[in-house]
Amino acid sequence: MGWILPPIKSELMTIVKQFTIIPIEACRYFNPKQLYLLAGLYINAYPQRESNYMTTDTTISQLSELTGVSTDYIKDSFIPRLKELEDKGYRVETIQQQREIRRNIYYLPNPPKNFRIIWAELFSDSSLSPEEKGVMIGLYCLCVNKEFRVDLSDKAIYSHLDMAKNTYKKYRDLLIEKKVIWSSYDVPMALAWTEHMESKVLLYPHLGHDTWIDKVISHVPDDDEIKHYLDTINDE
């Protein structure tokens, strides 16, 4: 097989948390680039006591530096989108810090379930563009729960992510080329499901409380499992 175990959780960059949650449903409300920016807010946000919110006062410049997305895009596209989604639990409050200095405080939903976990190393990974990271996060939100497998068709995926067909295919192909998206036939047994061998699988080490690497290392199939797996895929 061509997959390789990358280093597990390398040295962290200087940001607030080692990992963060992001609500699964966020992929319905934000385009992929905005979804990546949202993850950038979440990684620097803290839960508020007796509240279902996290808050952060990360500046636009800090968010831009963290994510590699321009301040203009953040100001002109991302923040306006957040403000449109107050009924979904997102809120932007602007405070007058000093006479000529204003600052945003972001209120983000903190759901007790139906979330995904993203590790801080994602933000320092220069091998993927912000758009590629956003599409990957969107795909991760569409994965089967506690798995790295997407059982949906391409059409269902770009419809869920509200992307144009050709735009999605462009980034899907880039993620395949960069060995983030794999065929079920080419991944470790622990990550595939014999009844859905047409599924796509994400092999990216900074997603999930238990990453795909943890999942593979912890699962040692017995002889019966191996035989069943080989018999099934050989019959297809």
PDB file of N, CA and C in Angstrom, residues 127-184:
ATOM      1  N   SER A 127       1.402  22.709   3.420  1.00  0.00           N
ATOM      2  CA  SER A 127       1.243  21.859   2.233  1.00  0.00           C
ATOM      3  C   SER A 127      -0.136  22.011   1.592  1.00  0.00           C
ATOM      4  N   LEU A 128      -1.098  22.561   2.334  1.00  0.00           N
ATOM      5  CA  LEU A 128      -2.447  22.760   1.827  1.00  0.00           C
ATOM      6  C   LEU A 128      -2.800  24.240   1.837  1.00  0.00           C
ATOM      7  N   SER A 129      -3.534  24.689   0.836  1.00  0.00           N
ATOM      8  CA  SER A 129      -3.995  26.075   0.780  1.00  0.00           C
ATOM      9  C   SER A 129      -5.202  26.247   1.710  1.00  0.00           C
ATOM     10  N   PRO A 130      -5.555  27.491   2.058  1.00  0.00           N
ATOM     11  CA  PRO A 130      -6.756  27.712   2.869  1.00  0.00           C
ATOM     12  C   PRO A 130      -8.005  27.081   2.248  1.00  0.00           C
ATOM     13  N   GLU A 131      -8.141  27.184   0.934  1.00  0.00           N
ATOM     14  CA  GLU A 131      -9.304  26.599   0.268  1.00  0.00           C
ATOM     15  C   GLU A 131      -9.304  25.074   0.389  1.00  0.00           C
ATOM     16  N   GLU A 132      -8.134  24.457   0.223  1.00  0.00           N
ATOM     17  CA  GLU A 132      -8.032  23.004   0.351  1.00  0.00           C
ATOM     18  C   GLU A 132      -8.346  22.563   1.774  1.00  0.00           C
ATOM     19  N   LYS A 133      -7.848  23.314   2.748  1.00  0.00           N
ATOM     20  CA  LYS A 133      -8.146  22.989   4.142  1.00  0.00           C
ATOM     21  C   LYS A 133      -9.641  23.112   4.415  1.00  0.00           C
ATOM     22  N   GLY A 134     -10.265  24.146   3.841  1.00  0.00           N
ATOM     23  CA  GLY A 134     -11.696  24.328   4.040  1.00  0.00           C
ATOM     24  C   GLY A 134     -12.521  23.205   3.446  1.00  0.00           C
ATOM     25  N   VAL A 135     -12.169  22.768   2.233  1.00  0.00           N
ATOM     26  CA  VAL A 135     -12.880  21.642   1.612  1.00  0.00           C
ATOM     27  C   VAL A 135     -12.672  20.382   2.452  1.00  0.00           C
ATOM     28  N   MET A 136     -11.459  20.181   2.947  1.00  0.00           N
ATOM     29  CA  MET A 136     -11.177  19.007   3.773  1.00  0.00           C
ATOM     30  C   MET A 136     -12.009  19.036   5.058  1.00  0.00           C
ATOM     31  N   ILE A 137     -12.114  20.205   5.700  1.00  0.00           N
ATOM     32  CA  ILE A 137     -12.928  20.315   6.914  1.00  0.00           C
ATOM     33  C   ILE A 137     -14.389  20.023   6.588  1.00  0.00           C
ATOM     34  N   GLY A 138     -14.855  20.548   5.438  1.00  0.00           N
ATOM     35  CA  GLY A 138     -16.218  20.264   5.019  1.00  0.00           C
ATOM     36  C   GLY A 138     -16.448  18.779   4.819  1.00  0.00           C
ATOM     37  N   LEU A 139     -15.507  18.106   4.171  1.00  0.00           N
ATOM     38  CA  LEU A 139     -15.611  16.654   3.979  1.00  0.00           C
ATOM     39  C   LEU A 139     -15.590  15.922   5.319  1.00  0.00           C
ATOM     40  N   TYR A 140     -14.761  16.385   6.228  1.00  0.00           N
ATOM     41  CA  TYR A 140     -14.681  15.761   7.544  1.00  0.00           C
ATOM     42  C   TYR A 140     -16.020  15.880   8.279  1.00  0.00           C
ATOM     43  N   CYS A 141     -16.682  17.034   8.131  1.00  0.00           N
ATOM     44  CA  CYS A 141     -18.002  17.198   8.739  1.00  0.00           C
ATOM     45  C   CYS A 141     -19.032  16.234   8.145  1.00  0.00           C
ATOM     46  N   LEU A 142     -18.798  15.805   6.912  1.00  0.00           N
ATOM     47  CA  LEU A 142     -19.726  14.885   6.240  1.00  0.00           C
ATOM     48  C   LEU A 142     -19.356  13.411   6.447  1.00  0.00           C
ATOM     49  N   CYS A 143     -18.265  13.162   7.163  1.00  0.00           N
ATOM     50  CA  CYS A 143     -17.847  11.785   7.409  1.00  0.00           C
ATOM     51  C   CYS A 143     -18.840  11.054   8.319  1.00  0.00           C
ATOM     52  N   VAL A 144     -18.878   9.747   8.192  1.00  0.00           N
ATOM     53  CA  VAL A 144     -19.625   8.912   9.128  1.00  0.00           C
ATOM     54  C   VAL A 144     -19.075   9.176  10.530  1.00  0.00           C
ATOM     55  N   ASN A 145     -19.965   9.229  11.520  1.00  0.00           N
ATOM     56  CA  ASN A 145     -19.555   9.569  12.877  1.00  0.00           C
ATOM     57  C   ASN A 145     -18.438   8.655  13.389  1.00  0.00           C
ATOM     58  N   LYS A 146     -17.405   9.260  13.944  1.00  0.00           N
ATOM     59  CA  LYS A 146     -16.228   8.580  14.497  1.00  0.00           C
ATOM     60  C   LYS A 146     -15.410   7.839  13.437  1.00  0.00           C
ATOM     61  N   GLU A 147     -15.628   8.197  12.183  1.00  0.00           N
ATOM     62  CA  GLU A 147     -14.878   7.592  11.091  1.00  0.00           C
ATOM     63  C   GLU A 147     -14.272   8.694  10.224  1.00  0.00           C
ATOM     64  N   PHE A 148     -13.466   8.280   9.247  1.00  0.00           N
ATOM     65  CA  PHE A 148     -12.864   9.219   8.300  1.00  0.00           C
ATOM     66  C   PHE A 148     -13.332   8.901   6.882  1.00  0.00           C
ATOM     67  N   ARG A 149     -14.521   8.306   6.821  1.00  0.00           N
ATOM     68  CA  ARG A 149     -15.075   7.790   5.573  1.00  0.00           C
ATOM     69  C   ARG A 149     -16.283   8.623   5.168  1.00  0.00           C
ATOM     70  N   VAL A 150     -16.305   9.064   3.902  1.00  0.00           N
ATOM     71  CA  VAL A 150     -17.444   9.811   3.362  1.00  0.00           C
ATOM     72  C   VAL A 150     -18.204   8.887   2.412  1.00  0.00           C
ATOM     73  N   ASP A 151     -19.429   8.561   2.768  1.00  0.00           N
ATOM     74  CA  ASP A 151     -20.211   7.613   1.975  1.00  0.00           C
ATOM     75  C   ASP A 151     -21.058   8.285   0.895  1.00  0.00           C
ATOM     76  N   LEU A 152     -20.936   9.604   0.740  1.00  0.00           N
ATOM     77  CA  LEU A 152     -21.777  10.345  -0.194  1.00  0.00           C
ATOM     78  C   LEU A 152     -21.162  10.413  -1.590  1.00  0.00           C
ATOM     79  N   SER A 153     -22.004  10.587  -2.578  1.00  0.00           N
ATOM     80  CA  SER A 153     -21.532  10.796  -3.946  1.00  0.00           C
ATOM     81  C   SER A 153     -20.958  12.198  -4.089  1.00  0.00           C
ATOM     82  N   ASP A 154     -20.190  12.426  -5.152  1.00  0.00           N
ATOM     83  CA  ASP A 154     -19.655  13.766  -5.401  1.00  0.00           C
ATOM     84  C   ASP A 154     -20.781  14.792  -5.484  1.00  0.00           C
ATOM     85  N   LYS A 155     -21.856  14.451  -6.169  1.00  0.00           N
ATOM     86  CA  LYS A 155     -22.975  15.388  -6.317  1.00  0.00           C
ATOM     87  C   LYS A 155     -23.564  15.755  -4.959  1.00  0.00           C
ATOM     88  N   ALA A 156     -23.747  14.758  -4.097  1.00  0.00           N
ATOM     89  CA  ALA A 156     -24.283  15.032  -2.761  1.00  0.00           C
ATOM     90  C   ALA A 156     -23.314  15.892  -1.957  1.00  0.00           C
ATOM     91  N   ILE A 157     -22.005  15.659  -2.125  1.00  0.00           N
ATOM     92  CA  ILE A 157     -21.011  16.428  -1.382  1.00  0.00           C
ATOM     93  C   ILE A 157     -21.029  17.892  -1.798  1.00  0.00           C
ATOM     94  N   TYR A 158     -20.931  18.172  -3.115  1.00  0.00           N
ATOM     95  CA  TYR A 158     -20.868  19.590  -3.480  1.00  0.00           C
ATOM     96  C   TYR A 158     -22.206  20.294  -3.258  1.00  0.00           C
ATOM     97  N   SER A 159     -23.301  19.539  -3.207  1.00  0.00           N
ATOM     98  CA  SER A 159     -24.589  20.143  -2.844  1.00  0.00           C
ATOM     99  C   SER A 159     -24.609  20.494  -1.360  1.00  0.00           C
ATOM    100  N   HIS A 160     -24.137  19.577  -0.499  1.00  0.00           N
ATOM    101  CA  HIS A 160     -24.071  19.837   0.937  1.00  0.00           C
ATOM    102  C   HIS A 160     -23.166  21.031   1.239  1.00  0.00           C
ATOM    103  N   LEU A 161     -22.047  21.130   0.542  1.00  0.00           N
ATOM    104  CA  LEU A 161     -21.073  22.192   0.799  1.00  0.00           C
ATOM    105  C   LEU A 161     -21.388  23.463   0.017  1.00  0.00           C
ATOM    106  N   ASP A 162     -22.486  23.448  -0.744  1.00  0.00           N
ATOM    107  CA  ASP A 162     -22.922  24.604  -1.531  1.00  0.00           C
ATOM    108  C   ASP A 162     -21.806  25.107  -2.443  1.00  0.00           C
ATOM    109  N   MET A 163     -21.174  24.162  -3.142  1.00  0.00           N
ATOM    110  CA  MET A 163     -20.085  24.494  -4.056  1.00  0.00           C
ATOM    111  C   MET A 163     -20.511  24.202  -5.489  1.00  0.00           C
ATOM    112  N   ALA A 164     -19.954  24.957  -6.423  1.00  0.00           N
ATOM    113  CA  ALA A 164     -20.155  24.623  -7.829  1.00  0.00           C
ATOM    114  C   ALA A 164     -19.471  23.290  -8.115  1.00  0.00           C
ATOM    115  N   LYS A 165     -20.054  22.528  -9.029  1.00  0.00           N
ATOM    116  CA  LYS A 165     -19.535  21.201  -9.352  1.00  0.00           C
ATOM    117  C   LYS A 165     -18.061  21.248  -9.730  1.00  0.00           C
ATOM    118  N   ASN A 166     -17.694  22.136 -10.647  1.00  0.00           N
ATOM    119  CA  ASN A 166     -16.302  22.187 -11.126  1.00  0.00           C
ATOM    120  C   ASN A 166     -15.345  22.676 -10.051  1.00  0.00           C
ATOM    121  N   THR A 167     -15.818  23.583  -9.187  1.00  0.00           N
ATOM    122  CA  THR A 167     -14.970  24.062  -8.085  1.00  0.00           C
ATOM    123  C   THR A 167     -14.670  22.933  -7.116  1.00  0.00           C
ATOM    124  N   TYR A 168     -15.721  22.181  -6.770  1.00  0.00           N
ATOM    125  CA  TYR A 168     -15.502  21.041  -5.872  1.00  0.00           C
ATOM    126  C   TYR A 168     -14.540  20.049  -6.491  1.00  0.00           C
ATOM    127  N   LYS A 169     -14.747  19.701  -7.774  1.00  0.00           N
ATOM    128  CA  LYS A 169     -13.887  18.705  -8.422  1.00  0.00           C
ATOM    129  C   LYS A 169     -12.437  19.182  -8.487  1.00  0.00           C
ATOM    130  N   LYS A 170     -12.250  20.483  -8.662  1.00  0.00           N
ATOM    131  CA  LYS A 170     -10.887  21.034  -8.675  1.00  0.00           C
ATOM    132  C   LYS A 170     -10.176  20.743  -7.348  1.00  0.00           C
ATOM    133  N   TYR A 171     -10.853  21.052  -6.232  1.00  0.00           N
ATOM    134  CA  TYR A 171     -10.217  20.860  -4.927  1.00  0.00           C
ATOM    135  C   TYR A 171     -10.196  19.389  -4.516  1.00  0.00           C
ATOM    136  N   ARG A 172     -11.186  18.623  -4.932  1.00  0.00           N
ATOM    137  CA  ARG A 172     -11.144  17.182  -4.678  1.00  0.00           C
ATOM    138  C   ARG A 172      -9.917  16.574  -5.338  1.00  0.00           C
ATOM    139  N   ASP A 173      -9.669  16.933  -6.591  1.00  0.00           N
ATOM    140  CA  ASP A 173      -8.529  16.372  -7.318  1.00  0.00           C
ATOM    141  C   ASP A 173      -7.206  16.803  -6.700  1.00  0.00           C
ATOM    142  N   LEU A 174      -7.144  18.055  -6.214  1.00  0.00           N
ATOM    143  CA  LEU A 174      -5.924  18.523  -5.546  1.00  0.00           C
ATOM    144  C   LEU A 174      -5.686  17.735  -4.253  1.00  0.00           C
ATOM    145  N   LEU A 175      -6.747  17.462  -3.514  1.00  0.00           N
ATOM    146  CA  LEU A 175      -6.612  16.703  -2.266  1.00  0.00           C
ATOM    147  C   LEU A 175      -6.270  15.239  -2.528  1.00  0.00           C
ATOM    148  N   ILE A 176      -6.730  14.710  -3.648  1.00  0.00           N
ATOM    149  CA  ILE A 176      -6.324  13.351  -4.043  1.00  0.00           C
ATOM    150  C   ILE A 176      -4.836  13.354  -4.398  1.00  0.00           C
ATOM    151  N   GLU A 177      -4.426  14.359  -5.183  1.00  0.00           N
ATOM    152  CA  GLU A 177      -3.021  14.469  -5.589  1.00  0.00           C
ATOM    153  C   GLU A 177      -2.106  14.618  -4.377  1.00  0.00           C
ATOM    154  N   LYS A 178      -2.576  15.329  -3.350  1.00  0.00           N
ATOM    155  CA  LYS A 178      -1.769  15.557  -2.147  1.00  0.00           C
ATOM    156  C   LYS A 178      -1.961  14.450  -1.111  1.00  0.00           C
ATOM    157  N   LYS A 179      -2.652  13.380  -1.515  1.00  0.00           N
ATOM    158  CA  LYS A 179      -2.818  12.177  -0.692  1.00  0.00           C
ATOM    159  C   LYS A 179      -3.550  12.450   0.619  1.00  0.00           C
ATOM    160  N   VAL A 180      -4.568  13.304   0.523  1.00  0.00           N
ATOM    161  CA  VAL A 180      -5.481  13.538   1.645  1.00  0.00           C
ATOM    162  C   VAL A 180      -6.738  12.697   1.461  1.00  0.00           C
ATOM    163  N   ILE A 181      -7.260  12.653   0.238  1.00  0.00           N
ATOM    164  CA  ILE A 181      -8.414  11.814  -0.086  1.00  0.00           C
ATOM    165  C   ILE A 181      -7.920  10.523  -0.739  1.00  0.00           C
ATOM    166  N   TRP A 182      -8.419   9.385  -0.237  1.00  0.00           N
ATOM    167  CA  TRP A 182      -8.014   8.087  -0.754  1.00  0.00           C
ATOM    168  C   TRP A 182      -9.232   7.233  -1.101  1.00  0.00           C
ATOM    169  N   SER A 183      -9.032   6.276  -1.967  1.00  0.00           N
ATOM    170  CA  SER A 183     -10.038   5.253  -2.241  1.00  0.00           C
ATOM    171  C   SER A 183     -10.065   4.268  -1.075  1.00  0.00           C
ATOM    172  N   SER A 184     -11.239   3.741  -0.781  1.00  0.00           N
ATOM    173  CA  SER A 184     -11.356   2.727   0.278  1.00  0.00           C
ATOM    174  C   SER A 184     -10.485   1.506   0.012  1.00  0.00           C
TER     175      SER A 184
END
